[in-house]
C-alpha cells in the first residue's frame, strides 16, 4: 500500500491502470509477472493487488477517487506520508475510524435474504427451472444461453417476481 500512496503523493489524479504500470516498472516486474493472472482468471495479479490496496487506502481516507478509475491523495494521506512509515498494512490503517467501520462491515454476517420476505409479508417467487450450465458443451452453449434468457424473461414477467 505504501508504494501506491507514495505514487499519489504528487497530489495529481492518477489513473488506476497507470498506477499498475508505474508500480510494475518500479518493482521491475518481468512481462510474465505483469501478465500473471489470478487462479480465477478474472484479472491480473498486479492489477488485483493495486485494486485492493486502493480500496483499503480509500476506506481509510488517505486516498480519494475523484472519478471512476482515478486516485488522488488526500490531506490525511499526506499527513500519513509525513510520518515516513516503513510500510502500510491493514493493521496500521485501523487508526482511522472510517477504516475500522469498513472492516466491521466486512465482519458482520449479511442478513438472511429469506427473512426479508417475512418483513414485507410477500411470498418469494417460485424458482423457475434453470438448465444446469455445466452440462453445456461448446456445441450446445448457444442453446443453453437461449434457454437461460427464456427462463429469465418468464421469471421477470410474473408479477410475483417484481420487488417493490
PDB file of C-alpha atoms in Angstrom:
ATOM      1  CA  UNK A   1       0.000   0.000   0.000  1.00  0.00           C
ATOM      2  CA  UNK A   2       2.872   2.375   0.738  1.00  0.00           C
ATOM      3  CA  UNK A   3       4.214   2.421  -2.844  1.00  0.00           C
ATOM      4  CA  UNK A   4       0.730   3.282  -4.141  1.00  0.00           C
ATOM      5  CA  UNK A   5       0.334   6.099  -1.625  1.00  0.00           C
ATOM      6  CA  UNK A   6       3.810   7.430  -2.477  1.00  0.00           C
ATOM      7  CA  UNK A   7       2.904   7.370  -6.172  1.00  0.00           C
ATOM      8  CA  UNK A   8      -0.081   9.594  -5.425  1.00  0.00           C
ATOM      9  CA  UNK A   9       1.982  11.931  -3.196  1.00  0.00           C
ATOM     10  CA  UNK A  10       2.357  14.474  -6.019  1.00  0.00           C
ATOM     11  CA  UNK A  11      -1.265  15.492  -5.476  1.00  0.00           C
ATOM     12  CA  UNK A  12      -2.330  14.806  -9.064  1.00  0.00           C
ATOM     13  CA  UNK A  13      -5.091  12.475 -10.176  1.00  0.00           C
ATOM     14  CA  UNK A  14      -3.716   9.131 -11.319  1.00  0.00           C
ATOM     15  CA  UNK A  15      -5.454   6.520 -13.448  1.00  0.00           C
ATOM     16  CA  UNK A  16      -5.507   3.248 -11.575  1.00  0.00           C
ATOM     17  CA  UNK A  17      -4.204   1.457 -14.666  1.00  0.00           C
ATOM     18  CA  UNK A  18      -1.306   3.923 -14.901  1.00  0.00           C
ATOM     19  CA  UNK A  19      -0.514   3.128 -11.260  1.00  0.00           C
ATOM     20  CA  UNK A  20      -0.377  -0.571 -12.142  1.00  0.00           C
ATOM     21  CA  UNK A  21       2.108   0.167 -14.928  1.00  0.00           C
ATOM     22  CA  UNK A  22       4.209   2.569 -12.837  1.00  0.00           C
ATOM     23  CA  UNK A  23       4.444   0.205  -9.868  1.00  0.00           C
ATOM     24  CA  UNK A  24       5.171  -2.756 -12.132  1.00  0.00           C
ATOM     25  CA  UNK A  25       8.044  -0.704 -13.571  1.00  0.00           C
ATOM     26  CA  UNK A  26       9.198   0.336 -10.092  1.00  0.00           C
ATOM     27  CA  UNK A  27       9.335  -3.288  -8.965  1.00  0.00           C
ATOM     28  CA  UNK A  28      10.965  -4.277 -12.274  1.00  0.00           C
ATOM     29  CA  UNK A  29       8.405  -6.969 -12.967  1.00  0.00           C
ATOM     30  CA  UNK A  30       9.008  -9.166 -15.975  1.00  0.00           C
ATOM     31  CA  UNK A  31       6.400  -9.432 -18.720  1.00  0.00           C
ATOM     32  CA  UNK A  32       5.490 -12.845 -17.344  1.00  0.00           C
ATOM     33  CA  UNK A  33       4.957 -11.397 -13.848  1.00  0.00           C
ATOM     34  CA  UNK A  34       2.936  -8.495 -15.252  1.00  0.00           C
ATOM     35  CA  UNK A  35       0.621 -10.836 -17.131  1.00  0.00           C
ATOM     36  CA  UNK A  36       0.242 -13.386 -14.322  1.00  0.00           C
ATOM     37  CA  UNK A  37      -3.449 -13.999 -13.736  1.00  0.00           C
ATOM     38  CA  UNK A  38      -5.312 -14.847 -10.559  1.00  0.00           C
ATOM     39  CA  UNK A  39      -6.303 -18.517 -10.294  1.00  0.00           C
ATOM     40  CA  UNK A  40      -9.854 -17.479 -11.181  1.00  0.00           C
ATOM     41  CA  UNK A  41      -8.537 -15.943 -14.405  1.00  0.00           C
ATOM     42  CA  UNK A  42     -10.580 -12.815 -13.772  1.00  0.00           C
ATOM     43  CA  UNK A  43      -7.756 -10.300 -13.631  1.00  0.00           C
ATOM     44  CA  UNK A  44      -4.004  -9.867 -13.489  1.00  0.00           C
ATOM     45  CA  UNK A  45      -2.446 -10.318 -10.052  1.00  0.00           C
ATOM     46  CA  UNK A  46      -0.790  -6.882 -10.047  1.00  0.00           C
ATOM     47  CA  UNK A  47      -3.990  -5.115 -11.060  1.00  0.00           C
ATOM     48  CA  UNK A  48      -5.874  -7.010  -8.359  1.00  0.00           C
ATOM     49  CA  UNK A  49      -3.335  -6.083  -5.677  1.00  0.00           C
ATOM     50  CA  UNK A  50      -3.405  -2.409  -6.685  1.00  0.00           C
ATOM     51  CA  UNK A  51      -7.198  -2.557  -6.629  1.00  0.00           C
ATOM     52  CA  UNK A  52      -7.277  -3.935  -3.094  1.00  0.00           C
ATOM     53  CA  UNK A  53      -4.602  -1.510  -1.901  1.00  0.00           C
ATOM     54  CA  UNK A  54      -6.540   1.437  -3.320  1.00  0.00           C
ATOM     55  CA  UNK A  55      -9.774   0.180  -1.749  1.00  0.00           C
ATOM     56  CA  UNK A  56      -8.170  -0.093   1.688  1.00  0.00           C
ATOM     57  CA  UNK A  57      -6.472   3.296   1.361  1.00  0.00           C
ATOM     58  CA  UNK A  58      -9.721   4.924   0.221  1.00  0.00           C
ATOM     59  CA  UNK A  59     -11.654   3.334   3.101  1.00  0.00           C
ATOM     60  CA  UNK A  60      -9.062   4.786   5.491  1.00  0.00           C
ATOM     61  CA  UNK A  61      -9.483   8.193   3.866  1.00  0.00           C
ATOM     62  CA  UNK A  62      -5.867   8.551   2.732  1.00  0.00           C
ATOM     63  CA  UNK A  63      -6.761   8.214  -0.938  1.00  0.00           C
ATOM     64  CA  UNK A  64      -9.820   9.512  -2.743  1.00  0.00           C
ATOM     65  CA  UNK A  65     -11.412   8.609  -6.020  1.00  0.00           C
ATOM     66  CA  UNK A  66     -12.266  11.911  -7.732  1.00  0.00           C
ATOM     67  CA  UNK A  67     -13.780   9.965 -10.625  1.00  0.00           C
ATOM     68  CA  UNK A  68     -14.145   6.347 -11.635  1.00  0.00           C
ATOM     69  CA  UNK A  69     -10.805   4.619 -12.117  1.00  0.00           C
ATOM     70  CA  UNK A  70      -8.750   7.507 -10.700  1.00  0.00           C
ATOM     71  CA  UNK A  71      -6.880   8.005  -7.435  1.00  0.00           C
ATOM     72  CA  UNK A  72      -5.761  11.120  -5.614  1.00  0.00           C
ATOM     73  CA  UNK A  73      -4.054  11.547  -2.260  1.00  0.00           C
ATOM     74  CA  UNK A  74      -5.981  13.330   0.497  1.00  0.00           C
ATOM     75  CA  UNK A  75      -4.629  15.664   3.182  1.00  0.00           C
ATOM     76  CA  UNK A  76      -4.885  12.726   5.594  1.00  0.00           C
ATOM     77  CA  UNK A  77      -2.736  10.699   3.199  1.00  0.00           C
ATOM     78  CA  UNK A  78      -0.143  13.478   3.052  1.00  0.00           C
ATOM     79  CA  UNK A  79      -0.096  13.530   6.869  1.00  0.00           C
ATOM     80  CA  UNK A  80       0.471   9.776   6.905  1.00  0.00           C
ATOM     81  CA  UNK A  81       3.364  10.054   4.438  1.00  0.00           C
ATOM     82  CA  UNK A  82       4.869  12.879   6.514  1.00  0.00           C
ATOM     83  CA  UNK A  83       5.294  10.310   9.309  1.00  0.00           C
ATOM     84  CA  UNK A  84       7.664   8.456   6.952  1.00  0.00           C
ATOM     85  CA  UNK A  85       6.195   4.976   7.545  1.00  0.00           C
ATOM     86  CA  UNK A  86       8.284   1.930   6.650  1.00  0.00           C
ATOM     87  CA  UNK A  87       5.157   0.164   5.407  1.00  0.00           C
ATOM     88  CA  UNK A  88       1.382   0.442   5.497  1.00  0.00           C
ATOM     89  CA  UNK A  89      -0.687  -2.558   6.472  1.00  0.00           C
ATOM     90  CA  UNK A  90      -4.340  -3.042   7.233  1.00  0.00           C
ATOM     91  CA  UNK A  91      -3.339  -3.112  10.908  1.00  0.00           C
ATOM     92  CA  UNK A  92      -1.771   0.344  10.604  1.00  0.00           C
ATOM     93  CA  UNK A  93      -4.938   1.643   8.907  1.00  0.00           C
ATOM     94  CA  UNK A  94      -7.014   0.621  11.933  1.00  0.00           C
ATOM     95  CA  UNK A  95      -6.217   4.013  13.483  1.00  0.00           C
ATOM     96  CA  UNK A  96      -8.698   5.590  11.062  1.00  0.00           C
ATOM     97  CA  UNK A  97     -12.315   5.327  12.170  1.00  0.00           C
ATOM     98  CA  UNK A  98     -13.603   5.036   8.599  1.00  0.00           C
ATOM     99  CA  UNK A  99     -11.345   2.018   8.029  1.00  0.00           C
ATOM    100  CA  UNK A 100     -12.473   0.391  11.281  1.00  0.00           C
ATOM    101  CA  UNK A 101     -16.092   0.875  10.219  1.00  0.00           C
ATOM    102  CA  UNK A 102     -15.323  -0.687   6.834  1.00  0.00           C
ATOM    103  CA  UNK A 103     -13.669  -3.689   8.488  1.00  0.00           C
ATOM    104  CA  UNK A 104     -16.584  -4.055  10.906  1.00  0.00           C
ATOM    105  CA  UNK A 105     -18.999  -4.190   7.965  1.00  0.00           C
ATOM    106  CA  UNK A 106     -16.952  -6.949   6.349  1.00  0.00           C
ATOM    107  CA  UNK A 107     -17.087  -8.996   9.550  1.00  0.00           C
ATOM    108  CA  UNK A 108     -20.841  -8.786  10.038  1.00  0.00           C
ATOM    109  CA  UNK A 109     -22.872 -11.621   8.641  1.00  0.00           C
ATOM    110  CA  UNK A 110     -25.329 -10.460   5.994  1.00  0.00           C
ATOM    111  CA  UNK A 111     -28.956 -10.841   6.916  1.00  0.00           C
ATOM    112  CA  UNK A 112     -30.632 -13.991   5.670  1.00  0.00           C
ATOM    113  CA  UNK A 113     -32.414 -12.869   2.482  1.00  0.00           C
ATOM    114  CA  UNK A 114     -35.380 -15.114   3.225  1.00  0.00           C
ATOM    115  CA  UNK A 115     -36.095 -13.074   6.363  1.00  0.00           C
ATOM    116  CA  UNK A 116     -36.681 -10.025   4.170  1.00  0.00           C
ATOM    117  CA  UNK A 117     -39.701 -11.783   2.668  1.00  0.00           C
ATOM    118  CA  UNK A 118     -41.220 -12.076   6.141  1.00  0.00           C
ATOM    119  CA  UNK A 119     -40.769  -8.354   6.731  1.00  0.00           C
ATOM    120  CA  UNK A 120     -42.821  -7.454   3.685  1.00  0.00           C
ATOM    121  CA  UNK A 121     -45.224 -10.379   4.008  1.00  0.00           C
ATOM    122  CA  UNK A 122     -44.685 -11.295   0.409  1.00  0.00           C
ATOM    123  CA  UNK A 123     -44.008 -14.840  -0.546  1.00  0.00           C
ATOM    124  CA  UNK A 124     -40.878 -15.323  -2.594  1.00  0.00           C
ATOM    125  CA  UNK A 125     -41.442 -16.070  -6.266  1.00  0.00           C
ATOM    126  CA  UNK A 126     -41.171 -19.652  -7.309  1.00  0.00           C
ATOM    127  CA  UNK A 127     -37.785 -20.610  -8.583  1.00  0.00           C
ATOM    128  CA  UNK A 128     -38.043 -21.460 -12.255  1.00  0.00           C
ATOM    129  CA  UNK A 129     -36.325 -24.489 -13.645  1.00  0.00           C
ATOM    130  CA  UNK A 130     -32.947 -23.394 -14.961  1.00  0.00           C
ATOM    131  CA  UNK A 131     -30.741 -25.635 -17.060  1.00  0.00           C
ATOM    132  CA  UNK A 132     -27.535 -26.709 -15.366  1.00  0.00           C
ATOM    133  CA  UNK A 133     -24.932 -24.765 -17.342  1.00  0.00           C
ATOM    134  CA  UNK A 134     -22.031 -27.076 -16.517  1.00  0.00           C
ATOM    135  CA  UNK A 135     -23.680 -29.592 -18.848  1.00  0.00           C
ATOM    136  CA  UNK A 136     -23.416 -27.099 -21.681  1.00  0.00           C
ATOM    137  CA  UNK A 137     -20.750 -28.244 -24.098  1.00  0.00           C
ATOM    138  CA  UNK A 138     -19.346 -25.982 -26.772  1.00  0.00           C
ATOM    139  CA  UNK A 139     -21.871 -27.171 -29.313  1.00  0.00           C
ATOM    140  CA  UNK A 140     -24.858 -26.556 -27.062  1.00  0.00           C
ATOM    141  CA  UNK A 141     -23.677 -23.355 -25.339  1.00  0.00           C
ATOM    142  CA  UNK A 142     -25.920 -21.221 -27.558  1.00  0.00           C
ATOM    143  CA  UNK A 143     -28.879 -23.467 -26.765  1.00  0.00           C
ATOM    144  CA  UNK A 144     -28.243 -23.121 -23.017  1.00  0.00           C
ATOM    145  CA  UNK A 145     -27.856 -19.352 -23.351  1.00  0.00           C
ATOM    146  CA  UNK A 146     -31.209 -19.097 -25.154  1.00  0.00           C
ATOM    147  CA  UNK A 147     -32.876 -21.299 -22.504  1.00  0.00           C
ATOM    148  CA  UNK A 148     -31.487 -19.128 -19.694  1.00  0.00           C
ATOM    149  CA  UNK A 149     -32.740 -15.984 -21.433  1.00  0.00           C
ATOM    150  CA  UNK A 150     -36.208 -17.510 -21.898  1.00  0.00           C
ATOM    151  CA  UNK A 151     -36.317 -18.561 -18.242  1.00  0.00           C
ATOM    152  CA  UNK A 152     -35.274 -15.086 -17.139  1.00  0.00           C
ATOM    153  CA  UNK A 153     -37.893 -13.408 -19.346  1.00  0.00           C
ATOM    154  CA  UNK A 154     -40.650 -15.672 -17.984  1.00  0.00           C
ATOM    155  CA  UNK A 155     -39.497 -15.110 -14.403  1.00  0.00           C
ATOM    156  CA  UNK A 156     -39.426 -11.324 -14.829  1.00  0.00           C
ATOM    157  CA  UNK A 157     -42.835 -11.256 -16.490  1.00  0.00           C
ATOM    158  CA  UNK A 158     -44.506 -12.841 -13.455  1.00  0.00           C
ATOM    159  CA  UNK A 159     -45.954 -10.207 -11.075  1.00  0.00           C
ATOM    160  CA  UNK A 160     -44.734 -12.132  -8.010  1.00  0.00           C
ATOM    161  CA  UNK A 161     -41.113 -11.779  -9.101  1.00  0.00           C
ATOM    162  CA  UNK A 162     -41.111  -7.987  -9.099  1.00  0.00           C
ATOM    163  CA  UNK A 163     -39.624  -6.407  -5.959  1.00  0.00           C
ATOM    164  CA  UNK A 164     -41.339  -3.198  -4.900  1.00  0.00           C
TER     165      UNK A 164
END
